[in-house]
């Protein structure tokens, strides 16, 4: 095996684009990705990546691996991996068939529009912290539906690795760092403190971390499928937790939850076919708007990250987010003008308003149509030897969700309710100013930015699998990896390592990662009227796979937080 991989490394050609990053930027433009011919997995955590790879080695498909990875992440990456949250899965089968699975959380039946406002109509923090912040979890049903349609290995074999990890795993650096960083928040609720700070301190690298209650919950899911979560003991524990903490999720909410297969958003960008998530995620539609506006322009001719290239991209983003924030929401509840938003002619009209030399102030950019009538998430990408590709982004919204661990069941709940417009017209935790369309209603799904994406080349062959966490920045981050690969011919490591930018219409600020723009580029953009804001910390955590011209998979995990990419 090892020998084969070495031969492959020597033979495969990883072409890096003629692009260099600013001298101060902390990641390289010529890093070697991991290569393999028969499958690749990239996730935030070595254990989860290994679980995925082992499923592929046993003959499972990318879909089987993705299901096993999802449950493994619920154990080893509890800040975002989950069974108490939800997510989206985008797939492309080897024959080109695409699908999109929506297992986003839903508002409980007892939810109502003003549930997060106090007597004076002011927003409270109840959409973020505590029992009331949780939407009805979708992950277990999502994995079940994915398995029902595409699974080839038995369900219990895919859940079992997670059960074993929950019984105990050796703490690695990323896990220790994450808990350490969240330690104060993890003390908000006693069950959560007991679960994640077992000796009243963050676990250290090399120690064994055990989650026995979670192991029992996962064993019930392994043995009973969704009934092991939405019914029986797990449901009883979850509802009891709600009653103790003033939450509103009931047995009926759990029994009614289902995941939905949706028509994926398929759009064309420079003859590539991009497949991404439709509402209840905004990701696919918003990227289509950006892509259609920018297709009119030759970005490559302007040079990567030249002020002119950045300017055009950012102006397109502002217009796309203006539409996103007002027009997009759960299509099962409100009318969303999907046909217009996805039509290249609509986006071109909107793109024609871009002044090539001056930034348009956001306050002058309104949504282009009228309607008639933070901080943690995780993405992973998997491909198999048959060319099936799976992109999954899943979350409990903020890092460690609403901070509530279900007593006796050992898993954290989400605070996804904050992704609704709890008070339309006012910013949520990501500063997104969203409209009426996305107001709270019972059983509605809150609008997401998660953008798991698969791209086929102009000949219809699988080219790229990508996605990231990052709240409102998810769409621009995924879009920048797409532009890197399609417009600039970047290698997977370049596309992931490249410094990132972000603009979401409101606030009217162009964010850039510290060290990621040269001083003269900043100056050039300011001269065009952009207001720039340097961001500390990291922006995104991309897990991506790029198929090389000879069919070899090149896979790369974002070094910003340190994940693991493996191939076979
Ligand atoms: O669905 C969404 O758009 C958000 N709940 C995602 C949250 C997120 O990415 C936080 N992470 N860094």
mmCIF file with all atom_site columns, C-alpha atoms and ligand atoms in Angstrom, residues 88 104 324 374-377 395 397-398 416 419 430 447-450 469-472 474, ligand 1:
data_model
loop_
_atom_site.group_PDB
_atom_site.id
_atom_site.type_symbol
_atom_site.label_atom_id
_atom_site.label_alt_id
_atom_site.label_comp_id
_atom_site.label_asym_id
_atom_site.label_entity_id
_atom_site.label_seq_id
_atom_site.pdbx_PDB_ins_code
_atom_site.Cartn_x
_atom_site.Cartn_y
_atom_site.Cartn_z
_atom_site.occupancy
_atom_site.B_iso_or_equiv
_atom_site.pdbx_formal_charge
_atom_site.auth_seq_id
_atom_site.auth_comp_id
_atom_site.auth_asym_id
_atom_site.auth_atom_id
_atom_site.pdbx_PDB_model_num
ATOM   1  C CA . UNK A 1 88  ? -26.809 19.552 4.145  1.00 0.00 ? 88  UNK A CA 1
ATOM   2  C CA . UNK A 1 104 ? -31.648 21.282 8.538  1.00 0.00 ? 104 UNK A CA 1
ATOM   3  C CA . UNK A 1 324 ? -29.961 36.528 -0.220 1.00 0.00 ? 324 UNK A CA 1
ATOM   4  C CA . UNK A 1 374 ? -21.434 32.173 14.430 1.00 0.00 ? 374 UNK A CA 1
ATOM   5  C CA . UNK A 1 375 ? -19.537 30.107 15.568 1.00 0.00 ? 375 UNK A CA 1
ATOM   6  C CA . UNK A 1 376 ? -18.625 26.798 14.431 1.00 0.00 ? 376 UNK A CA 1
ATOM   7  C CA . UNK A 1 377 ? -19.637 24.344 11.805 1.00 0.00 ? 377 UNK A CA 1
ATOM   8  C CA . UNK A 1 395 ? -23.501 22.336 12.403 1.00 0.00 ? 395 UNK A CA 1
ATOM   9  C CA . UNK A 1 397 ? -24.532 26.813 14.761 1.00 0.00 ? 397 UNK A CA 1
ATOM   10 C CA . UNK A 1 398 ? -22.313 28.448 17.407 1.00 0.00 ? 398 UNK A CA 1
ATOM   11 C CA . UNK A 1 416 ? -29.882 27.190 15.091 1.00 0.00 ? 416 UNK A CA 1
ATOM   12 C CA . UNK A 1 419 ? -30.398 31.810 11.979 1.00 0.00 ? 419 UNK A CA 1
ATOM   13 C CA . UNK A 1 430 ? -23.224 36.899 12.086 1.00 0.00 ? 430 UNK A CA 1
ATOM   14 C CA . UNK A 1 447 ? -32.105 30.060 6.405  1.00 0.00 ? 447 UNK A CA 1
ATOM   15 C CA . UNK A 1 448 ? -28.559 28.754 6.258  1.00 0.00 ? 448 UNK A CA 1
ATOM   16 C CA . UNK A 1 449 ? -25.388 29.827 4.478  1.00 0.00 ? 449 UNK A CA 1
ATOM   17 C CA . UNK A 1 450 ? -23.893 26.345 4.400  1.00 0.00 ? 450 UNK A CA 1
ATOM   18 C CA . UNK A 1 469 ? -17.783 26.501 8.081  1.00 0.00 ? 469 UNK A CA 1
ATOM   19 C CA . UNK A 1 470 ? -17.805 30.215 8.857  1.00 0.00 ? 470 UNK A CA 1
ATOM   20 C CA . UNK A 1 471 ? -21.386 31.436 9.291  1.00 0.00 ? 471 UNK A CA 1
ATOM   21 C CA . UNK A 1 472 ? -22.165 34.197 6.838  1.00 0.00 ? 472 UNK A CA 1
ATOM   22 C CA . UNK A 1 474 ? -19.264 30.384 4.103  1.00 0.00 ? 474 UNK A CA 1
HETATM 23 O O1 . LIG B 2 .   ? -26.341 27.549 8.814  1.00 0.00 ? 1   LIG B O1 1
HETATM 24 C C1 . LIG B 2 .   ? -25.635 28.542 8.920  1.00 0.00 ? 1   LIG B C1 1
HETATM 25 O O2 . LIG B 2 .   ? -25.438 29.328 8.024  1.00 0.00 ? 1   LIG B O2 1
HETATM 26 C C2 . LIG B 2 .   ? -24.941 28.789 10.242 1.00 0.00 ? 1   LIG B C2 1
HETATM 27 N N1 . LIG B 2 .   ? -25.689 28.176 11.311 1.00 0.00 ? 1   LIG B N1 1
HETATM 28 C C3 . LIG B 2 .   ? -23.537 28.255 10.170 1.00 0.00 ? 1   LIG B C3 1
HETATM 29 C C4 . LIG B 2 .   ? -22.780 28.504 11.426 1.00 0.00 ? 1   LIG B C4 1
HETATM 30 C C5 . LIG B 2 .   ? -21.320 28.451 11.257 1.00 0.00 ? 1   LIG B C5 1
HETATM 31 O O3 . LIG B 2 .   ? -20.797 28.203 10.202 1.00 0.00 ? 1   LIG B O3 1
HETATM 32 C C6 . LIG B 2 .   ? -20.526 28.773 12.435 1.00 0.00 ? 1   LIG B C6 1
HETATM 33 N N2 . LIG B 2 .   ? -19.139 28.600 12.160 1.00 0.00 ? 1   LIG B N2 1
HETATM 34 N N3 . LIG B 2 .   ? -18.140 28.805 12.039 1.00 0.00 ? 1   LIG B N3 1
#
